[in-house]
mmCIF file of C-alpha atoms in Angstrom:
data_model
loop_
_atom_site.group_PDB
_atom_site.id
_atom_site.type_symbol
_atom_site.label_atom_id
_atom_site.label_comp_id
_atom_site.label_asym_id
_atom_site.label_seq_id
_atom_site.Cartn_x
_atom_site.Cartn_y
_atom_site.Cartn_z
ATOM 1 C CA UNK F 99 162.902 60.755 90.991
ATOM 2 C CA UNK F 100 161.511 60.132 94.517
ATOM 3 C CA UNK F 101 160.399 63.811 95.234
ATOM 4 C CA UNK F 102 159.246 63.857 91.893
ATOM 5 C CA UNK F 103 156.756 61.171 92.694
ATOM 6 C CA UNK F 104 156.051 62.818 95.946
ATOM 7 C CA UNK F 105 154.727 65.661 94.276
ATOM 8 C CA UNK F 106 152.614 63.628 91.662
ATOM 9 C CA UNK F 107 151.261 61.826 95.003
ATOM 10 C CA UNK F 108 150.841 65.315 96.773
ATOM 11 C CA UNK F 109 148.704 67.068 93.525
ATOM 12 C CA UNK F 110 146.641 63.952 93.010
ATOM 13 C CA UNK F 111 145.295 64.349 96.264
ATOM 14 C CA UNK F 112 145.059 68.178 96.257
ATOM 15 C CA UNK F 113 143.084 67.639 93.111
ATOM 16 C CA UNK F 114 140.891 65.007 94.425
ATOM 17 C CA UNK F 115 140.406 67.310 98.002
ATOM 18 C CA UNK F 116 139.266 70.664 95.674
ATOM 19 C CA UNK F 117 137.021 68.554 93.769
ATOM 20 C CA UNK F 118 135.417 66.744 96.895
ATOM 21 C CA UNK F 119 134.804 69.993 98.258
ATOM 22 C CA UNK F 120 133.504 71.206 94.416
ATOM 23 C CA UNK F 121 130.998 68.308 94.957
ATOM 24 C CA UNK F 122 130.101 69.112 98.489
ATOM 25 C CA UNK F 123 129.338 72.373 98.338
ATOM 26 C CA UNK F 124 127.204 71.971 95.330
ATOM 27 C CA UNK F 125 124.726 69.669 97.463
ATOM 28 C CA UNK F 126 121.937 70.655 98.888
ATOM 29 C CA UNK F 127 123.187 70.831 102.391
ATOM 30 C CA UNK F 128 124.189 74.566 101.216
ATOM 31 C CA UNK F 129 121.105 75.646 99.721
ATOM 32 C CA UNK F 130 119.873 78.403 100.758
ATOM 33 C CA UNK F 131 117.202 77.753 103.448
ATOM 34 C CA UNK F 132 116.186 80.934 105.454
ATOM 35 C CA UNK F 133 117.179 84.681 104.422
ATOM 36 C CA UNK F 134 116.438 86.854 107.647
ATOM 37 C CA UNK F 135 116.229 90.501 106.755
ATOM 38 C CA UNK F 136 117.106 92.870 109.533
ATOM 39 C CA UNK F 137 117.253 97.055 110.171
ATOM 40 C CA UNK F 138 114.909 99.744 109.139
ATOM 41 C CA UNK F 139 113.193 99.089 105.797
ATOM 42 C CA UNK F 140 110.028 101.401 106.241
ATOM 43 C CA UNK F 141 110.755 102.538 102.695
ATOM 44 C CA UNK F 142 112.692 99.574 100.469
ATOM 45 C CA UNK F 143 108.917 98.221 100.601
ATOM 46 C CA UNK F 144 107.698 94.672 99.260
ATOM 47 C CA UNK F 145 109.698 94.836 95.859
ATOM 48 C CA UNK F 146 113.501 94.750 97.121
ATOM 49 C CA UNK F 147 113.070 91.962 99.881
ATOM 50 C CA UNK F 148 111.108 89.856 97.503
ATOM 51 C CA UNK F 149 114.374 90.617 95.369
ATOM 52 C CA UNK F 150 116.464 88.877 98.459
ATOM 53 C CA UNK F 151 114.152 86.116 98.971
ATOM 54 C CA UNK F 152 113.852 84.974 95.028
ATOM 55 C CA UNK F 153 117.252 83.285 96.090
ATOM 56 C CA UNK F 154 115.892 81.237 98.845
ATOM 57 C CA UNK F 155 115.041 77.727 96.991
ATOM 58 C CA UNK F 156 117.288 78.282 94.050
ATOM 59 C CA UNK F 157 120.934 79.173 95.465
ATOM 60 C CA UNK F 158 123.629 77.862 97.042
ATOM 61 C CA UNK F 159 124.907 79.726 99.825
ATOM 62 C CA UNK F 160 128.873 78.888 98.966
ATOM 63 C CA UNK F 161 128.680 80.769 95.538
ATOM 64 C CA UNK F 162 126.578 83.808 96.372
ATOM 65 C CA UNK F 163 128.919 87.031 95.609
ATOM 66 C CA UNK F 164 127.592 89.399 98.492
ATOM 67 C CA UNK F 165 129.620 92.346 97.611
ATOM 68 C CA UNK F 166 128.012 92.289 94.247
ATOM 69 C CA UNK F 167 124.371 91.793 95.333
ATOM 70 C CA UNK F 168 124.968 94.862 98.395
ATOM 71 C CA UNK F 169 126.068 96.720 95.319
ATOM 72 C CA UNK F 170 122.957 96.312 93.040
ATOM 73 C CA UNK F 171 120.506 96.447 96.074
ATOM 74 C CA UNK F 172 122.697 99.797 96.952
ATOM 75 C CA UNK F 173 121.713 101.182 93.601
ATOM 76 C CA UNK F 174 117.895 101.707 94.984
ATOM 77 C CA UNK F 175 118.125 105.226 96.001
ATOM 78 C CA UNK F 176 115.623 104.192 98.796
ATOM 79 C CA UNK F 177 118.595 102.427 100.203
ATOM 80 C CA UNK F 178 121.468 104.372 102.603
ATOM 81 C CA UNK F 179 123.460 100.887 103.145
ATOM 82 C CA UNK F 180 123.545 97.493 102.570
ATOM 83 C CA UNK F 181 125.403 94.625 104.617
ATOM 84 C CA UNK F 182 125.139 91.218 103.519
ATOM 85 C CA UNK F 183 126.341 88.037 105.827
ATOM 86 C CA UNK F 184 126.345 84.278 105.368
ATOM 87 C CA UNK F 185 125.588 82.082 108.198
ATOM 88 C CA UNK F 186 127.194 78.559 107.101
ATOM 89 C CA UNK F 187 125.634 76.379 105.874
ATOM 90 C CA UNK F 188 122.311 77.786 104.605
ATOM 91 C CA UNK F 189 121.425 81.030 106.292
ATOM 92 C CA UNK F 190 121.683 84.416 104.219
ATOM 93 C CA UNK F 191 121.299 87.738 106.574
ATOM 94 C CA UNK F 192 120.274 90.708 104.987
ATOM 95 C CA UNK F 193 120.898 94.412 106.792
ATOM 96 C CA UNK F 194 119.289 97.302 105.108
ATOM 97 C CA UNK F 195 119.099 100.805 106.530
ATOM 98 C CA UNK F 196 116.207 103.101 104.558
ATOM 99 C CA UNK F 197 117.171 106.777 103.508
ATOM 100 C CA UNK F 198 115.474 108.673 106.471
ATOM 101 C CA UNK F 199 113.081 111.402 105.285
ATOM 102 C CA UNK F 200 114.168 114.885 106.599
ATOM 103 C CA UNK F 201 112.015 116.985 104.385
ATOM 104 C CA UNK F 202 109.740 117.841 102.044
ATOM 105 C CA UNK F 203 111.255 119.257 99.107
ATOM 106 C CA UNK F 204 108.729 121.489 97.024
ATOM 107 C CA UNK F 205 109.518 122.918 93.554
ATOM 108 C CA UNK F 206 106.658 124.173 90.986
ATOM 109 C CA UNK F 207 103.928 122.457 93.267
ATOM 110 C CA UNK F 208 105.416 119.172 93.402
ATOM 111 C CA UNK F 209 106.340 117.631 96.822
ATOM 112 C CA UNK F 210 109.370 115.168 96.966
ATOM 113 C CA UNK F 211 110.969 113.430 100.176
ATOM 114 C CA UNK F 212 114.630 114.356 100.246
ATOM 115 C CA UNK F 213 116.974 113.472 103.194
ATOM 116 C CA UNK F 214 119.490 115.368 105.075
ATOM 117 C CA UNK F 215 121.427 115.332 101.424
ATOM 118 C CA UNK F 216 119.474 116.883 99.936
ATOM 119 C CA UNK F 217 118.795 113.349 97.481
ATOM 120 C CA UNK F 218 114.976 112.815 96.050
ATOM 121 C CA UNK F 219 114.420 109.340 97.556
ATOM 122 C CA UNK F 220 110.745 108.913 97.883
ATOM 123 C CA UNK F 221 107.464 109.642 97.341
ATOM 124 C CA UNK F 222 104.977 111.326 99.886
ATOM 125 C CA UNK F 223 102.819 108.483 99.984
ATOM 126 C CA UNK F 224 105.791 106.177 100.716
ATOM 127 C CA UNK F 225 106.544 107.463 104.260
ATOM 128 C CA UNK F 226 104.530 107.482 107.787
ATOM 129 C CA UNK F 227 106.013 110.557 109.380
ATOM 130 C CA UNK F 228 103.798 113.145 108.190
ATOM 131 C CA UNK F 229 105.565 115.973 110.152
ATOM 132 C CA UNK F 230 108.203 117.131 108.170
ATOM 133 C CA UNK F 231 109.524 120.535 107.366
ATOM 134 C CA UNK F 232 109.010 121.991 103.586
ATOM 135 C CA UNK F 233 111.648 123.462 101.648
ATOM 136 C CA UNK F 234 110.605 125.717 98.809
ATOM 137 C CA UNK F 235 114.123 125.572 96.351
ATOM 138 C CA UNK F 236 113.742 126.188 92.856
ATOM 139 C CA UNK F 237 117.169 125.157 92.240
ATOM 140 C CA UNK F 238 120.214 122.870 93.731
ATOM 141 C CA UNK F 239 122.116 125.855 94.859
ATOM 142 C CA UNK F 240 118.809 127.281 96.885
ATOM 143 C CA UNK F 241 118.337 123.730 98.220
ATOM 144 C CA UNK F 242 121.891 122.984 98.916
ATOM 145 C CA UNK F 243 122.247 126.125 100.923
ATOM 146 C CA UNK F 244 119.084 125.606 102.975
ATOM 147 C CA UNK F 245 120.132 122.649 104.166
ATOM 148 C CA UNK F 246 123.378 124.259 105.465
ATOM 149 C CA UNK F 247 120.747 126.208 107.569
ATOM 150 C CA UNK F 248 118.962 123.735 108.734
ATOM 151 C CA UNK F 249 121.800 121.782 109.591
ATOM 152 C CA UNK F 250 122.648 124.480 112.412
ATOM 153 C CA UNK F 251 118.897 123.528 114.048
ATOM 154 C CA UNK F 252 120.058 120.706 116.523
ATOM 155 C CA UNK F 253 117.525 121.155 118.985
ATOM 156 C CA UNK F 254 114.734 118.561 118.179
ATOM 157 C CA UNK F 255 111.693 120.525 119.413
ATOM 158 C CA UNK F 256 113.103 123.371 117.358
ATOM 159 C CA UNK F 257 113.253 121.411 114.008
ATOM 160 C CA UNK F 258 109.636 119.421 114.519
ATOM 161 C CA UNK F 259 107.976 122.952 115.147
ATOM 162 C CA UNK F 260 109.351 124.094 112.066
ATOM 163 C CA UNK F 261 106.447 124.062 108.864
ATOM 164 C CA UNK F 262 108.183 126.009 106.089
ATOM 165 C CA UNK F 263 111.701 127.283 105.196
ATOM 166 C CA UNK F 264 112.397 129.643 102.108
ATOM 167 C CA UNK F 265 115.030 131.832 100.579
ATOM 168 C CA UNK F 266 114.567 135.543 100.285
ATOM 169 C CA UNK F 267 117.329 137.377 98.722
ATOM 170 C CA UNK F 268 120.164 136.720 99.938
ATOM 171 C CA UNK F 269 118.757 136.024 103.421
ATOM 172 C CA UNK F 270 116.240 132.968 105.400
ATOM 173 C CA UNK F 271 112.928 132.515 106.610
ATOM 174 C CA UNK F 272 112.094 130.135 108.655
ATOM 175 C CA UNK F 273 108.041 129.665 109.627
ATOM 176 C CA UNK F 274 106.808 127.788 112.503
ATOM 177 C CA UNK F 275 103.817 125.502 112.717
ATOM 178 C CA UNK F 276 102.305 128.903 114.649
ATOM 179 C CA UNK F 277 103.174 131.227 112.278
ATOM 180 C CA UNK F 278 106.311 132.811 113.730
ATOM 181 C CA UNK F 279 108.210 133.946 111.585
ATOM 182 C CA UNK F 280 111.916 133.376 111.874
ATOM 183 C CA UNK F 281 114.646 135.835 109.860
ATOM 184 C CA UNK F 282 118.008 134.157 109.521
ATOM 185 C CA UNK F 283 121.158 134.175 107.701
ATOM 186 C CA UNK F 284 123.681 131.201 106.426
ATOM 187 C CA UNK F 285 126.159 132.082 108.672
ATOM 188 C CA UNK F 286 123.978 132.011 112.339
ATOM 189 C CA UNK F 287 125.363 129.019 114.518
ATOM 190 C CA UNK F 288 123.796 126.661 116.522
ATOM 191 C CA UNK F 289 124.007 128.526 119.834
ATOM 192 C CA UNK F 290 122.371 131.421 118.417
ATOM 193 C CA UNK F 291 119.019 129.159 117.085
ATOM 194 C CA UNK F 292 119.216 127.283 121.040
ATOM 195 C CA UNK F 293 118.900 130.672 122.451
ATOM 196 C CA UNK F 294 116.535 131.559 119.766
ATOM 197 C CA UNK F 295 114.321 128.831 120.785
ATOM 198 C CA UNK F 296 114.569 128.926 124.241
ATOM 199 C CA UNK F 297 113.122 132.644 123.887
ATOM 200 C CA UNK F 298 110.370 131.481 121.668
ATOM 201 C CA UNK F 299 109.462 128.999 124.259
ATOM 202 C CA UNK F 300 109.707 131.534 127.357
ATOM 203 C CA UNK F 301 107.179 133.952 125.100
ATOM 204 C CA UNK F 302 105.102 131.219 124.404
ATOM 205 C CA UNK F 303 104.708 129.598 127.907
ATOM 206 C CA UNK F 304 103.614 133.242 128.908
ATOM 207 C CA UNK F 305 101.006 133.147 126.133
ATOM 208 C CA UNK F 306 102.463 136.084 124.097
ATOM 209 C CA UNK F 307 102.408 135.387 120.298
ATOM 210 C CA UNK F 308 105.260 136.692 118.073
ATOM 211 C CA UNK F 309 104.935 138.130 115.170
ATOM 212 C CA UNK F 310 108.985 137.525 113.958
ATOM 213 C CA UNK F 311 112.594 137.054 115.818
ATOM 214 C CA UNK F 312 115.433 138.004 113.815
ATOM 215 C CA UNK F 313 118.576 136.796 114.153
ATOM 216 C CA UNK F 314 120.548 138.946 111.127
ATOM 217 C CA UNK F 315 121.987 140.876 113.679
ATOM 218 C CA UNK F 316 124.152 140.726 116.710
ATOM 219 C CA UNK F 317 121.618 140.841 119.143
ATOM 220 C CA UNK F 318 118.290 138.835 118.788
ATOM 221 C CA UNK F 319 115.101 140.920 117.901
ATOM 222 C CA UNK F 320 111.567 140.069 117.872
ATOM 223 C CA UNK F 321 108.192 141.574 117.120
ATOM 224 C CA UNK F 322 105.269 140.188 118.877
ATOM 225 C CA UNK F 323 101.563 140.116 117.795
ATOM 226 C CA UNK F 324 99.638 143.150 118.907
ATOM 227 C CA UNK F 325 96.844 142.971 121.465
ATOM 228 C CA UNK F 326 94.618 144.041 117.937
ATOM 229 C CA UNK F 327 95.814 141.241 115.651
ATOM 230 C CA UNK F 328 95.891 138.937 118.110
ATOM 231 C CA UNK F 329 91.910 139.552 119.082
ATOM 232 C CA UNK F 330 91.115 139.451 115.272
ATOM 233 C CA UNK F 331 92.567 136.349 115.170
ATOM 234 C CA UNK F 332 90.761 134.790 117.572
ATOM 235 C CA UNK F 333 87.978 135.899 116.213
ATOM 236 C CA UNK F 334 88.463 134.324 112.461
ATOM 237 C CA UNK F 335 88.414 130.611 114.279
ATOM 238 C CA UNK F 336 92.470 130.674 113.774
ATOM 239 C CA UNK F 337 93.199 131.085 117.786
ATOM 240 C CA UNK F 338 90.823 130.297 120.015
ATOM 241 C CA UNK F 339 92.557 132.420 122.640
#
C-alpha cells in the first residue's frame, strides 16, 4: 500500500512538472525574437528569407520542427543545403548554401544556369557572374556527358578561358574566349588538359595564335593561325595585333 502511494505521490508531481514546463514554454520568453540568416544566398533572393522571417513575431522557438522546415526550404531547387539551429531561448539561425552556377546550359536558343549537376536552377538574370562557359546539349545524355568532360578541366584559368563547349559526333570541342579551338575526347584526363594548357599559354605569351590543339591522339597536336589569317584579322577590327 505504501509504494503504491509513493507512486501516486511520484506521478502527481511528474504531471504537475510536464505541465509547468507545457506552460513555460508557451510564454513569451520563447518567442521567437531574432532569426539570423547566414552562408551564401546570392540566389534564394528576397522570397525564401522573407519565408524564414514570417516566423519571427508569431512562433515559439520550443515547438518549431527544424528538420521539417530544412526540408521544405530544401525543395527550392535554388537551394544545395539547408541547416537550421535554435539558440535557446528565442534565437532561430538559418544556414543556406545557393546552387553555384557552373554554366550556361543552351538548348533551342534558350539559356538556363545549370550547376556542376547538370540541374536547371536559375535564370540568367538571377546570377552576377557573367563569365560562364556555354554548353550547347540538345539532350540529357549530350549534357550529362559534357559535363564528364568538363569535369577533367581542374585548372581554373583553363575553365574561365573557356566560352563554348559542344558535341560533334562522337567526339568534343572545346572553344576559348580567343577562338582556339580545342578537339577532345571523353576519355582525356586531367594531366593531359594541364599540359594542354600550359602549351596554350607558352604559344600565347610568345604572341602566336592557334588555330586548334587536339588532344584525340597520343601525342598533342596543334595548328596555329597563319601569318595570312592572322593579318586579315587584324585588319577586320577582331585583333588589333
Amino acid at each position: 500500500m505504501l509504494k503504491f502511494l509513493k507512486f501516486l505521490v511520484f506521478l502527481l508531481m511528474l504531471t504537475i512538472l510536464i505541465k509547468g514546463l507545457f506552460i513555460f514554454a508557451s510564454k513569451d520568453f520563447f518567442k521567437v525574437v531574432n532569426v539570423k540568416v547566414e552562408g551564401d544566398n546570392e540566389l534564394i533572393k528576397f522570397d525564401i528569407t522573407e519565408k524564414i522571417l514570417q516566423i519571427k513575431d508569431n512562433t515559439n522557438l520550443v515547438y518549431i520542427n527544424t528538420k521539417k522546415m530544412e526540408k521544405y526550404l530544401s525543395e527550392d531547387v535554388r537551394v544545395k543545403s539547408v541547416k537550421i539551429k535554435k539558440v535557446y531561448p528565442s534565437e532561430l539561425i538559418v544556414r543556406i548554401e545557393g546552387n553555384k552556377p557552373y554554366s550556361y546550359l543552351r538548348q533551342k536558343n534558350n539559356f538556363y544556369v545549370i550547376n556542376s549537376d547538370g540541374e536547371i536552377f536559375a535564370n540568367i538574370n538571377e546570377i552576377t557572374d557573367k563569365n560562364l562557359p556555354v554548353i550547347n546539349a540538345e539532350n540529357k545524355e549530350d549534357l550529362e556527358t559534357i559535363l564528364q568532360v568538363l569535369s577533367k578541366i581542374k585548372n581554373e584559368g583553363f575553365f574561365s578561358n573557356i566560352s563554348e563547349v559542344r558535341k560533334v559526333k562522337s567526339d568534343y570541342e572545346i572553344l576559348l574566349n580567343d577562338g582556339t579551338l580545342i578537339k577532345t575526347t571523353i576519355v582525356v584526363d586531367t594531366a593531359k588538359y594541364d599540359n594542354c594548357f600550359k602549351l596554350y599559354k607558352s604559344l600565347i605569351n610568345e604572341n602566336k595564335k592557334v588555330e586548334y590543339i587536339d588532344l584525340r591522339f597520343k601525342d598533342i597536336n596543334l595548328k596555329e593561325k597563319d601569318l595570312l589569317q592572322t593579318n586579315l584579322e587584324g585588319k577586320n577590327g577582331r585583333d588589333p595585333k
